[in-house]
Amino acid sequence: MSNPNPTFLIEIENLNFAYGSRPVLSGINMRFGLGQVVAVMGTSGSGKTTILRLIGGQIRPQAGAVRVSGQSVHELDKGGLYALRRKMGMLFQFGALFTDLSVFDNVAFPLREHTDLPEPLIRDLVLMKLQAVGLRGAQALRPAEISGGMARRVALARTIALDPQILMYDEPFAGLDPISLGVTANLIKRLNDALGATSILVTHEVQQSFAIADYVYFIAAGKVAAQGTPEDLMSSTDPFVRQFIDAAPDGPVGFQYPASPYASDLGLRS
Ligand SMILES: Nc1ncnc2c1ncn2[C@@H]1O[C@H](COP(=O)(O)OP(=O)(O)OP(=O)(O)O)[C@@H](O)[C@H]1O
Ligand SMILES: [Mg+2]
């Protein structure tokens, strides 16, 4: 069961972020405990991927901070940032495999890039990671020869190649069949426990993420709209949480990207 008093490996404090003049996140506070799987949910465009990019130090907040092990990410120098990223594994939302490399070489890539390990050891590590995702038998195949779900698992093996302490998954369930969905969710949980890592799971998938998450944040319009354990949220009466969990089309969450009035866009006079 989840630890009620975790040590927080990652803390986001009073963070504001805008792309140019377009505010995306405002006054965000979040904490990610050591050993936990934390789900970050919210509608499309709410800022979830942006949060992952802030944690990885790819972009800088205009106010507030992301702290990893107490260190403010945006204050790290190049060397510090490199060391931090070495501890992180990221499964990108549209992450692609190298199409001209075999499954084996895709997983070996970060090991060859970031370590001086001898090739026999790299081989053992790659096979161990492929075994963990159930694809040791597919090591010689190229990405074009495997299914989309298998490709996702290879990407997962590549993500964990360096035994990261922080694992970030951006929509790992997109496009998977119901069985692969369950397999992937279990895998994320097992890998987190085996590595003693902190996993951040960005997803729309309520059922799978609630099954494995210790804690859940709901993001809406750039703010934390709700948070709690899956049990808390399942019994929540908050209209936003209910709309999301019950997948209701009507509720506080709107469908439209902010736009000028439709009539004026069409050149009609109101
Ligand atoms: N590089 C960028 N430049 C300008 N605006 C951006 C950029 N990336 C994202 N945005 C905007 O920031 C907002 C948040 O984007 P983000 O990708 O974080 O959303 P998301 O919650 O991950 O959505 P989805 O579920 O669709 O992946 C969106 O309104 C998007 O249009
Ligand atoms: Mg996204």
PDB file of C-alpha atoms and ligand atoms in Angstrom:
ATOM      1  CA  MET A   1       0.000   0.000   0.000  1.00  0.00           C
ATOM      2  CA  SER A   2       1.152   3.573  -0.457  1.00  0.00           C
ATOM      3  CA  ASN A   3       3.377   5.145   2.135  1.00  0.00           C
ATOM      4  CA  PRO A   4       1.409   7.887   3.948  1.00  0.00           C
ATOM      5  CA  ASN A   5       4.569   9.947   4.699  1.00  0.00           C
ATOM      6  CA  PRO A   6       6.765   9.816   1.625  1.00  0.00           C
ATOM      7  CA  THR A   7       9.961  11.777   1.114  1.00  0.00           C
ATOM      8  CA  PHE A   8       9.307  14.193  -1.715  1.00  0.00           C
ATOM      9  CA  LEU A   9      11.876  13.792  -4.467  1.00  0.00           C
ATOM     10  CA  ILE A  10      10.303  16.443  -6.695  1.00  0.00           C
ATOM     11  CA  GLU A  11       8.503  19.566  -5.526  1.00  0.00           C
ATOM     12  CA  ILE A  12       6.869  22.230  -7.645  1.00  0.00           C
ATOM     13  CA  GLU A  13       6.319  25.475  -5.769  1.00  0.00           C
ATOM     14  CA  ASN A  14       4.089  28.384  -6.778  1.00  0.00           C
ATOM     15  CA  LEU A  15       5.080  27.930 -10.354  1.00  0.00           C
ATOM     16  CA  ASN A  16       3.962  30.163 -13.225  1.00  0.00           C
ATOM     17  CA  PHE A  17       4.781  29.428 -16.813  1.00  0.00           C
ATOM     18  CA  ALA A  18       3.856  31.076 -20.122  1.00  0.00           C
ATOM     19  CA  TYR A  19       4.843  30.295 -23.701  1.00  0.00           C
ATOM     20  CA  GLY A  20       5.612  33.850 -24.807  1.00  0.00           C
ATOM     21  CA  SER A  21       2.616  35.901 -23.754  1.00  0.00           C
ATOM     22  CA  ARG A  22       0.351  32.864 -23.466  1.00  0.00           C
ATOM     23  CA  PRO A  23       0.012  31.799 -19.794  1.00  0.00           C
ATOM     24  CA  VAL A  24      -0.135  28.008 -19.467  1.00  0.00           C
ATOM     25  CA  LEU A  25       0.434  27.252 -15.769  1.00  0.00           C
ATOM     26  CA  SER A  26      -0.306  29.518 -12.820  1.00  0.00           C
ATOM     27  CA  GLY A  27       0.303  29.003  -9.126  1.00  0.00           C
ATOM     28  CA  ILE A  28       1.040  25.306  -9.442  1.00  0.00           C
ATOM     29  CA  ASN A  29       2.046  23.325  -6.331  1.00  0.00           C
ATOM     30  CA  MET A  30       2.756  19.616  -6.660  1.00  0.00           C
ATOM     31  CA  ARG A  31       4.832  17.020  -4.846  1.00  0.00           C
ATOM     32  CA  PHE A  32       6.079  13.661  -6.048  1.00  0.00           C
ATOM     33  CA  GLY A  33       7.120  11.172  -3.387  1.00  0.00           C
ATOM     34  CA  LEU A  34      10.036   8.784  -3.526  1.00  0.00           C
ATOM     35  CA  GLY A  35       8.806   5.338  -4.517  1.00  0.00           C
ATOM     36  CA  GLN A  36       5.456   6.687  -5.684  1.00  0.00           C
ATOM     37  CA  VAL A  37       3.589   6.513  -8.940  1.00  0.00           C
ATOM     38  CA  VAL A  38       1.841   9.869  -9.340  1.00  0.00           C
ATOM     39  CA  ALA A  39      -0.703  10.410 -12.085  1.00  0.00           C
ATOM     40  CA  VAL A  40      -1.144  13.823 -13.692  1.00  0.00           C
ATOM     41  CA  MET A  41      -4.449  14.048 -15.500  1.00  0.00           C
ATOM     42  CA  GLY A  42      -6.354  16.729 -17.293  1.00  0.00           C
ATOM     43  CA  THR A  43      -7.894  17.633 -20.589  1.00  0.00           C
ATOM     44  CA  SER A  44      -5.953  18.179 -23.778  1.00  0.00           C
ATOM     45  CA  GLY A  45      -3.977  21.419 -23.706  1.00  0.00           C
ATOM     46  CA  SER A  46      -4.213  21.828 -19.922  1.00  0.00           C
ATOM     47  CA  GLY A  47      -0.421  21.875 -19.516  1.00  0.00           C
ATOM     48  CA  LYS A  48       0.568  18.313 -18.598  1.00  0.00           C
ATOM     49  CA  THR A  49       3.431  17.868 -21.055  1.00  0.00           C
ATOM     50  CA  THR A  50       4.595  21.366 -20.104  1.00  0.00           C
ATOM     51  CA  ILE A  51       4.925  20.215 -16.474  1.00  0.00           C
ATOM     52  CA  LEU A  52       7.164  17.332 -17.567  1.00  0.00           C
ATOM     53  CA  ARG A  53       9.316  19.699 -19.633  1.00  0.00           C
ATOM     54  CA  LEU A  54       9.712  21.980 -16.608  1.00  0.00           C
ATOM     55  CA  ILE A  55      10.797  19.047 -14.443  1.00  0.00           C
ATOM     56  CA  GLY A  56      13.320  18.010 -17.095  1.00  0.00           C
ATOM     57  CA  GLY A  57      14.674  21.567 -17.264  1.00  0.00           C
ATOM     58  CA  GLN A  58      13.879  21.974 -20.987  1.00  0.00           C
ATOM     59  CA  ILE A  59      11.969  25.163 -20.198  1.00  0.00           C
ATOM     60  CA  ARG A  60      12.187  27.621 -17.297  1.00  0.00           C
ATOM     61  CA  PRO A  61       9.396  28.944 -15.101  1.00  0.00           C
ATOM     62  CA  GLN A  62       8.671  32.701 -15.019  1.00  0.00           C
ATOM     63  CA  ALA A  63       7.989  32.409 -11.283  1.00  0.00           C
ATOM     64  CA  GLY A  64       8.354  29.718  -8.636  1.00  0.00           C
ATOM     65  CA  ALA A  65      10.519  26.641  -8.962  1.00  0.00           C
ATOM     66  CA  VAL A  66      10.810  22.950  -9.607  1.00  0.00           C
ATOM     67  CA  ARG A  67      13.045  21.326  -7.025  1.00  0.00           C
ATOM     68  CA  VAL A  68      14.549  17.866  -7.460  1.00  0.00           C
ATOM     69  CA  SER A  69      16.201  16.539  -4.293  1.00  0.00           C
ATOM     70  CA  GLY A  70      15.956  20.090  -2.948  1.00  0.00           C
ATOM     71  CA  GLN A  71      17.809  21.631  -5.898  1.00  0.00           C
ATOM     72  CA  SER A  72      16.122  24.216  -8.050  1.00  0.00           C
ATOM     73  CA  VAL A  73      16.223  22.881 -11.617  1.00  0.00           C
ATOM     74  CA  HIS A  74      16.327  26.278 -13.346  1.00  0.00           C
ATOM     75  CA  GLU A  75      19.382  27.284 -11.293  1.00  0.00           C
ATOM     76  CA  LEU A  76      21.454  24.285 -12.374  1.00  0.00           C
ATOM     77  CA  ASP A  77      24.409  24.909 -14.676  1.00  0.00           C
ATOM     78  CA  LYS A  78      24.982  22.815 -17.779  1.00  0.00           C
ATOM     79  CA  GLY A  79      26.824  20.095 -15.864  1.00  0.00           C
ATOM     80  CA  GLY A  80      24.165  19.962 -13.168  1.00  0.00           C
ATOM     81  CA  LEU A  81      21.403  19.704 -15.729  1.00  0.00           C
ATOM     82  CA  TYR A  82      23.238  16.913 -17.524  1.00  0.00           C
ATOM     83  CA  ALA A  83      23.631  14.994 -14.251  1.00  0.00           C
ATOM     84  CA  LEU A  84      19.945  15.504 -13.486  1.00  0.00           C
ATOM     85  CA  ARG A  85      18.818  14.256 -16.884  1.00  0.00           C
ATOM     86  CA  ARG A  86      21.037  11.223 -16.481  1.00  0.00           C
ATOM     87  CA  LYS A  87      18.786  10.307 -13.509  1.00  0.00           C
ATOM     88  CA  MET A  88      15.611  10.756 -15.539  1.00  0.00           C
ATOM     89  CA  GLY A  89      13.920   8.505 -18.032  1.00  0.00           C
ATOM     90  CA  MET A  90      11.293  10.036 -20.259  1.00  0.00           C
ATOM     91  CA  LEU A  91       8.812   8.223 -22.442  1.00  0.00           C
ATOM     92  CA  PHE A  92       7.754  10.930 -24.885  1.00  0.00           C
ATOM     93  CA  GLN A  93       4.166  11.446 -26.015  1.00  0.00           C
ATOM     94  CA  PHE A  94       5.165  10.992 -29.638  1.00  0.00           C
ATOM     95  CA  GLY A  95       8.407   9.173 -28.870  1.00  0.00           C
ATOM     96  CA  ALA A  96       9.658   7.250 -31.834  1.00  0.00           C
ATOM     97  CA  LEU A  97      12.205   4.496 -32.062  1.00  0.00           C
ATOM     98  CA  PHE A  98      15.148   4.791 -34.414  1.00  0.00           C
ATOM     99  CA  THR A  99      13.692   3.054 -37.444  1.00  0.00           C
ATOM    100  CA  ASP A 100      17.000   1.875 -38.901  1.00  0.00           C
ATOM    101  CA  LEU A 101      18.172   0.300 -35.629  1.00  0.00           C
ATOM    102  CA  SER A 102      17.077  -3.086 -34.299  1.00  0.00           C
ATOM    103  CA  VAL A 103      15.039  -3.402 -31.113  1.00  0.00           C
ATOM    104  CA  PHE A 104      18.271  -4.409 -29.358  1.00  0.00           C
ATOM    105  CA  ASP A 105      20.213  -1.396 -30.622  1.00  0.00           C
ATOM    106  CA  ASN A 106      17.381   0.979 -29.736  1.00  0.00           C
ATOM    107  CA  VAL A 107      17.558  -0.123 -26.104  1.00  0.00           C
ATOM    108  CA  ALA A 108      21.378  -0.165 -26.153  1.00  0.00           C
ATOM    109  CA  PHE A 109      21.494   3.383 -27.513  1.00  0.00           C
ATOM    110  CA  PRO A 110      21.372   5.325 -24.204  1.00  0.00           C
ATOM    111  CA  LEU A 111      23.835   2.893 -22.620  1.00  0.00           C
ATOM    112  CA  ARG A 112      26.333   3.372 -25.441  1.00  0.00           C
ATOM    113  CA  GLU A 113      25.721   7.126 -25.445  1.00  0.00           C
ATOM    114  CA  HIS A 114      25.969   7.752 -21.705  1.00  0.00           C
ATOM    115  CA  THR A 115      28.283   5.065 -20.308  1.00  0.00           C
ATOM    116  CA  ASP A 116      31.658   3.484 -21.070  1.00  0.00           C
ATOM    117  CA  LEU A 117      30.410   0.014 -20.232  1.00  0.00           C
ATOM    118  CA  PRO A 118      32.000  -2.809 -22.215  1.00  0.00           C
ATOM    119  CA  GLU A 119      29.824  -4.334 -24.930  1.00  0.00           C
ATOM    120  CA  PRO A 120      29.247  -7.711 -23.186  1.00  0.00           C
ATOM    121  CA  LEU A 121      27.843  -5.883 -20.171  1.00  0.00           C
ATOM    122  CA  ILE A 122      25.674  -3.675 -22.375  1.00  0.00           C
ATOM    123  CA  ARG A 123      24.340  -6.842 -23.979  1.00  0.00           C
ATOM    124  CA  ASP A 124      23.371  -8.295 -20.592  1.00  0.00           C
ATOM    125  CA  LEU A 125      21.689  -5.053 -19.539  1.00  0.00           C
ATOM    126  CA  VAL A 126      19.749  -4.728 -22.791  1.00  0.00           C
ATOM    127  CA  LEU A 127      18.524  -8.313 -22.556  1.00  0.00           C
ATOM    128  CA  MET A 128      17.505  -7.730 -18.944  1.00  0.00           C
ATOM    129  CA  LYS A 129      15.450  -4.664 -19.930  1.00  0.00           C
ATOM    130  CA  LEU A 130      13.887  -6.468 -22.894  1.00  0.00           C
ATOM    131  CA  GLN A 131      13.063  -9.405 -20.643  1.00  0.00           C
ATOM    132  CA  ALA A 132      11.369  -6.973 -18.229  1.00  0.00           C
ATOM    133  CA  VAL A 133       9.035  -5.764 -20.989  1.00  0.00           C
ATOM    134  CA  GLY A 134       8.521  -9.258 -22.401  1.00  0.00           C
ATOM    135  CA  LEU A 135      10.331  -8.654 -25.700  1.00  0.00           C
ATOM    136  CA  ARG A 136      13.669 -10.412 -25.395  1.00  0.00           C
ATOM    137  CA  GLY A 137      12.556 -12.618 -28.267  1.00  0.00           C
ATOM    138  CA  ALA A 138      12.086  -9.585 -30.513  1.00  0.00           C
ATOM    139  CA  GLN A 139      15.604  -8.186 -30.089  1.00  0.00           C
ATOM    140  CA  ALA A 140      16.673  -8.680 -33.708  1.00  0.00           C
ATOM    141  CA  LEU A 141      13.562  -7.122 -35.259  1.00  0.00           C
ATOM    142  CA  ARG A 142      13.345  -3.593 -36.607  1.00  0.00           C
ATOM    143  CA  PRO A 143      10.610  -1.163 -35.528  1.00  0.00           C
ATOM    144  CA  ALA A 144       8.806  -1.670 -38.857  1.00  0.00           C
ATOM    145  CA  GLU A 145       8.470  -5.371 -38.024  1.00  0.00           C
ATOM    146  CA  ILE A 146       6.716  -4.997 -34.665  1.00  0.00           C
ATOM    147  CA  SER A 147       3.272  -3.730 -33.652  1.00  0.00           C
ATOM    148  CA  GLY A 148       2.568  -0.293 -32.192  1.00  0.00           C
ATOM    149  CA  GLY A 149       2.008  -1.761 -28.725  1.00  0.00           C
ATOM    150  CA  MET A 150       5.308  -3.651 -28.917  1.00  0.00           C
ATOM    151  CA  ALA A 151       7.070  -0.491 -30.072  1.00  0.00           C
ATOM    152  CA  ARG A 152       5.736   1.254 -26.963  1.00  0.00           C
ATOM    153  CA  ARG A 153       7.228  -1.481 -24.801  1.00  0.00           C
ATOM    154  CA  VAL A 154      10.588  -1.208 -26.577  1.00  0.00           C
ATOM    155  CA  ALA A 155      10.500   2.534 -25.912  1.00  0.00           C
ATOM    156  CA  LEU A 156       9.764   1.691 -22.273  1.00  0.00           C
ATOM    157  CA  ALA A 157      12.803  -0.615 -22.155  1.00  0.00           C
ATOM    158  CA  ARG A 158      14.901   2.182 -23.655  1.00  0.00           C
ATOM    159  CA  THR A 159      13.541   4.620 -21.053  1.00  0.00           C
ATOM    160  CA  ILE A 160      14.653   2.372 -18.175  1.00  0.00           C
ATOM    161  CA  ALA A 161      18.004   1.435 -19.746  1.00  0.00           C
ATOM    162  CA  LEU A 162      19.993   3.658 -17.375  1.00  0.00           C
ATOM    163  CA  ASP A 163      17.979   2.701 -14.260  1.00  0.00           C
ATOM    164  CA  PRO A 164      16.554   6.183 -13.815  1.00  0.00           C
ATOM    165  CA  GLN A 165      15.429   7.440 -10.439  1.00  0.00           C
ATOM    166  CA  ILE A 166      12.722   9.555 -12.032  1.00  0.00           C
ATOM    167  CA  LEU A 167      10.491   8.071 -14.707  1.00  0.00           C
ATOM    168  CA  MET A 168       8.212  10.305 -16.724  1.00  0.00           C
ATOM    169  CA  TYR A 169       5.579   8.822 -19.001  1.00  0.00           C
ATOM    170  CA  ASP A 170       3.654  11.061 -21.381  1.00  0.00           C
ATOM    171  CA  GLU A 171       0.454   9.293 -22.487  1.00  0.00           C
ATOM    172  CA  PRO A 172       1.897   5.778 -22.374  1.00  0.00           C
ATOM    173  CA  PHE A 173      -1.521   4.239 -23.029  1.00  0.00           C
ATOM    174  CA  ALA A 174      -2.478   6.122 -26.184  1.00  0.00           C
ATOM    175  CA  GLY A 175      -3.546   3.776 -28.953  1.00  0.00           C
ATOM    176  CA  LEU A 176      -3.204   0.531 -26.987  1.00  0.00           C
ATOM    177  CA  ASP A 177      -5.774  -2.255 -26.948  1.00  0.00           C
ATOM    178  CA  PRO A 178      -7.416  -3.023 -23.557  1.00  0.00           C
ATOM    179  CA  ILE A 179      -5.060  -5.911 -22.796  1.00  0.00           C
ATOM    180  CA  SER A 180      -1.869  -4.039 -23.715  1.00  0.00           C
ATOM    181  CA  LEU A 181      -3.215  -1.164 -21.631  1.00  0.00           C
ATOM    182  CA  GLY A 182      -3.366  -3.325 -18.518  1.00  0.00           C
ATOM    183  CA  VAL A 183       0.013  -4.896 -19.304  1.00  0.00           C
ATOM    184  CA  THR A 184       1.623  -1.470 -19.710  1.00  0.00           C
ATOM    185  CA  ALA A 185       0.083  -0.136 -16.492  1.00  0.00           C
ATOM    186  CA  ASN A 186       1.342  -3.131 -14.526  1.00  0.00           C
ATOM    187  CA  LEU A 187       4.743  -2.748 -16.122  1.00  0.00           C
ATOM    188  CA  ILE A 188       4.967   0.906 -15.091  1.00  0.00           C
ATOM    189  CA  LYS A 189       4.099  -0.039 -11.524  1.00  0.00           C
ATOM    190  CA  ARG A 190       6.506  -2.991 -11.420  1.00  0.00           C
ATOM    191  CA  LEU A 191       9.379  -1.009 -12.918  1.00  0.00           C
ATOM    192  CA  ASN A 192       8.791   1.780 -10.417  1.00  0.00           C
ATOM    193  CA  ASP A 193       8.915  -0.641  -7.513  1.00  0.00           C
ATOM    194  CA  ALA A 194      11.921  -2.536  -8.863  1.00  0.00           C
ATOM    195  CA  LEU A 195      13.936   0.661  -9.386  1.00  0.00           C
ATOM    196  CA  GLY A 196      12.690   2.331  -6.188  1.00  0.00           C
ATOM    197  CA  ALA A 197      11.973   5.253  -8.492  1.00  0.00           C
ATOM    198  CA  THR A 198       9.448   8.058  -8.663  1.00  0.00           C
ATOM    199  CA  SER A 199       7.138   7.749 -11.635  1.00  0.00           C
ATOM    200  CA  ILE A 200       5.067  10.528 -13.133  1.00  0.00           C
ATOM    201  CA  LEU A 201       2.297   9.271 -15.313  1.00  0.00           C
ATOM    202  CA  VAL A 202       0.614  11.778 -17.618  1.00  0.00           C
ATOM    203  CA  THR A 203      -2.569  10.289 -18.987  1.00  0.00           C
ATOM    204  CA  HIS A 204      -6.285  10.622 -19.672  1.00  0.00           C
ATOM    205  CA  GLU A 205      -6.825   6.983 -18.780  1.00  0.00           C
ATOM    206  CA  VAL A 206      -8.706   7.029 -15.460  1.00  0.00           C
ATOM    207  CA  GLN A 207      -9.126   3.314 -14.850  1.00  0.00           C
ATOM    208  CA  GLN A 208      -5.514   2.274 -15.488  1.00  0.00           C
ATOM    209  CA  SER A 209      -3.904   5.174 -13.700  1.00  0.00           C
ATOM    210  CA  PHE A 210      -6.173   4.913 -10.660  1.00  0.00           C
ATOM    211  CA  ALA A 211      -5.267   1.217 -10.439  1.00  0.00           C
ATOM    212  CA  ILE A 212      -1.533   1.914 -10.067  1.00  0.00           C
ATOM    213  CA  ALA A 213      -1.195   5.504  -8.795  1.00  0.00           C
ATOM    214  CA  ASP A 214      -0.476   6.395  -5.186  1.00  0.00           C
ATOM    215  CA  TYR A 215      -1.593   9.971  -5.783  1.00  0.00           C
ATOM    216  CA  VAL A 216      -3.391  11.851  -8.534  1.00  0.00           C
ATOM    217  CA  TYR A 217      -3.373  15.490  -9.680  1.00  0.00           C
ATOM    218  CA  PHE A 218      -6.028  16.902 -11.966  1.00  0.00           C
ATOM    219  CA  ILE A 219      -4.906  19.900 -14.007  1.00  0.00           C
ATOM    220  CA  ALA A 220      -7.449  22.247 -15.539  1.00  0.00           C
ATOM    221  CA  ALA A 221      -6.863  25.609 -17.173  1.00  0.00           C
ATOM    222  CA  GLY A 222      -3.286  25.731 -15.895  1.00  0.00           C
ATOM    223  CA  LYS A 223      -4.128  25.092 -12.241  1.00  0.00           C
ATOM    224  CA  VAL A 224      -4.343  22.087  -9.968  1.00  0.00           C
ATOM    225  CA  ALA A 225      -8.110  21.559  -9.976  1.00  0.00           C
ATOM    226  CA  ALA A 226      -8.156  18.569  -7.638  1.00  0.00           C
ATOM    227  CA  GLN A 227      -5.768  16.139  -6.008  1.00  0.00           C
ATOM    228  CA  GLY A 228      -5.790  13.117  -3.735  1.00  0.00           C
ATOM    229  CA  THR A 229      -5.440   9.378  -3.594  1.00  0.00           C
ATOM    230  CA  PRO A 230      -7.459   7.429  -6.165  1.00  0.00           C
ATOM    231  CA  GLU A 231      -9.816   6.395  -3.338  1.00  0.00           C
ATOM    232  CA  ASP A 232     -10.394  10.044  -2.331  1.00  0.00           C
ATOM    233  CA  LEU A 233     -11.077  11.073  -5.900  1.00  0.00           C
ATOM    234  CA  MET A 234     -13.397   8.165  -6.694  1.00  0.00           C
ATOM    235  CA  SER A 235     -15.683   9.345  -3.900  1.00  0.00           C
ATOM    236  CA  SER A 236     -15.253  13.053  -4.675  1.00  0.00           C
ATOM    237  CA  THR A 237     -18.320  15.155  -5.448  1.00  0.00           C
ATOM    238  CA  ASP A 238     -16.275  17.923  -7.107  1.00  0.00           C
ATOM    239  CA  PRO A 239     -17.970  18.563 -10.481  1.00  0.00           C
ATOM    240  CA  PHE A 240     -14.676  18.677 -12.371  1.00  0.00           C
ATOM    241  CA  VAL A 241     -13.470  15.381 -10.895  1.00  0.00           C
ATOM    242  CA  ARG A 242     -16.841  13.758 -11.559  1.00  0.00           C
ATOM    243  CA  GLN A 243     -16.928  14.923 -15.161  1.00  0.00           C
ATOM    244  CA  PHE A 244     -13.491  13.439 -15.726  1.00  0.00           C
ATOM    245  CA  ILE A 245     -14.042  10.156 -13.909  1.00  0.00           C
ATOM    246  CA  ASP A 246     -17.496   9.616 -15.372  1.00  0.00           C
ATOM    247  CA  ALA A 247     -16.296  10.773 -18.828  1.00  0.00           C
ATOM    248  CA  ALA A 248     -19.261  13.139 -19.065  1.00  0.00           C
ATOM    249  CA  PRO A 249     -19.362  15.391 -22.135  1.00  0.00           C
ATOM    250  CA  ASP A 250     -21.034  18.219 -20.195  1.00  0.00           C
ATOM    251  CA  GLY A 251     -19.633  19.883 -17.108  1.00  0.00           C
ATOM    252  CA  PRO A 252     -17.110  22.516 -16.074  1.00  0.00           C
ATOM    253  CA  VAL A 253     -14.594  21.388 -18.704  1.00  0.00           C
ATOM    254  CA  GLY A 254     -15.103  23.076 -22.041  1.00  0.00           C
ATOM    255  CA  PHE A 255     -14.192  21.601 -25.419  1.00  0.00           C
ATOM    256  CA  GLN A 256     -13.073  24.738 -27.291  1.00  0.00           C
ATOM    257  CA  TYR A 257      -9.572  26.200 -27.368  1.00  0.00           C
ATOM    258  CA  PRO A 258      -9.975  29.887 -26.363  1.00  0.00           C
ATOM    259  CA  ALA A 259     -11.124  31.770 -29.461  1.00  0.00           C
ATOM    260  CA  SER A 260     -12.642  35.018 -30.591  1.00  0.00           C
ATOM    261  CA  PRO A 261     -16.446  34.898 -30.933  1.00  0.00           C
ATOM    262  CA  TYR A 262     -17.415  32.495 -33.705  1.00  0.00           C
ATOM    263  CA  ALA A 263     -19.607  35.032 -35.502  1.00  0.00           C
ATOM    264  CA  SER A 264     -16.794  37.576 -35.766  1.00  0.00           C
ATOM    265  CA  ASP A 265     -14.407  34.870 -36.982  1.00  0.00           C
ATOM    266  CA  LEU A 266     -16.857  34.051 -39.759  1.00  0.00           C
ATOM    267  CA  GLY A 267     -17.012  37.752 -40.635  1.00  0.00           C
ATOM    268  CA  LEU A 268     -20.586  38.109 -39.428  1.00  0.00           C
ATOM    269  CA  ARG A 269     -21.730  41.217 -37.636  1.00  0.00           C
ATOM    270  CA  SER A 270     -23.271  40.509 -34.245  1.00  0.00           C
TER     271      SER A 270
HETATM  272  N1  LIG B   1       6.149  25.092 -27.766  1.00  0.00           N
HETATM  273  C1  LIG B   1       5.008  25.715 -27.528  1.00  0.00           C
HETATM  274  N2  LIG B   1       4.840  27.015 -27.883  1.00  0.00           N
HETATM  275  C2  LIG B   1       3.696  27.677 -27.632  1.00  0.00           C
HETATM  276  N3  LIG B   1       2.630  27.127 -27.017  1.00  0.00           N
HETATM  277  C3  LIG B   1       2.721  25.844 -26.632  1.00  0.00           C
HETATM  278  C4  LIG B   1       3.909  25.065 -26.886  1.00  0.00           C
HETATM  279  N4  LIG B   1       3.709  23.825 -26.398  1.00  0.00           N
HETATM  280  C5  LIG B   1       2.461  23.817 -25.888  1.00  0.00           C
HETATM  281  N5  LIG B   1       1.868  25.021 -26.018  1.00  0.00           N
HETATM  282  C6  LIG B   1       0.532  25.405 -25.518  1.00  0.00           C
HETATM  283  O1  LIG B   1       0.529  25.220 -24.115  1.00  0.00           O
HETATM  284  C7  LIG B   1      -0.678  24.625 -23.660  1.00  0.00           C
HETATM  285  C8  LIG B   1      -0.355  23.383 -22.876  1.00  0.00           C
HETATM  286  O2  LIG B   1       0.252  22.436 -23.723  1.00  0.00           O
HETATM  287  P1  LIG B   1       0.675  20.987 -23.235  1.00  0.00           P
HETATM  288  O3  LIG B   1       1.368  20.327 -24.356  1.00  0.00           O
HETATM  289  O4  LIG B   1       1.412  21.095 -21.944  1.00  0.00           O
HETATM  290  O5  LIG B   1      -0.760  20.335 -22.988  1.00  0.00           O
HETATM  291  P2  LIG B   1      -1.131  18.846 -22.567  1.00  0.00           P
HETATM  292  O6  LIG B   1      -1.908  18.937 -21.291  1.00  0.00           O
HETATM  293  O7  LIG B   1       0.072  17.988 -22.569  1.00  0.00           O
HETATM  294  O8  LIG B   1      -2.150  18.427 -23.743  1.00  0.00           O
HETATM  295  P3  LIG B   1      -2.372  16.988 -24.459  1.00  0.00           P
HETATM  296  O9  LIG B   1      -3.186  16.175 -23.496  1.00  0.00           O
HETATM  297  O10 LIG B   1      -3.155  17.337 -25.678  1.00  0.00           O
HETATM  298  O11 LIG B   1      -1.032  16.412 -24.751  1.00  0.00           O
HETATM  299  C9  LIG B   1      -1.509  24.391 -24.910  1.00  0.00           C
HETATM  300  O12 LIG B   1      -2.464  25.391 -24.967  1.00  0.00           O
HETATM  301  C10 LIG B   1      -0.556  24.495 -26.051  1.00  0.00           C
HETATM  302  O13 LIG B   1      -1.182  25.081 -27.154  1.00  0.00           O
HETATM  303 MG    MG B   2       0.695  16.434 -23.757  1.00  0.00          MG
END
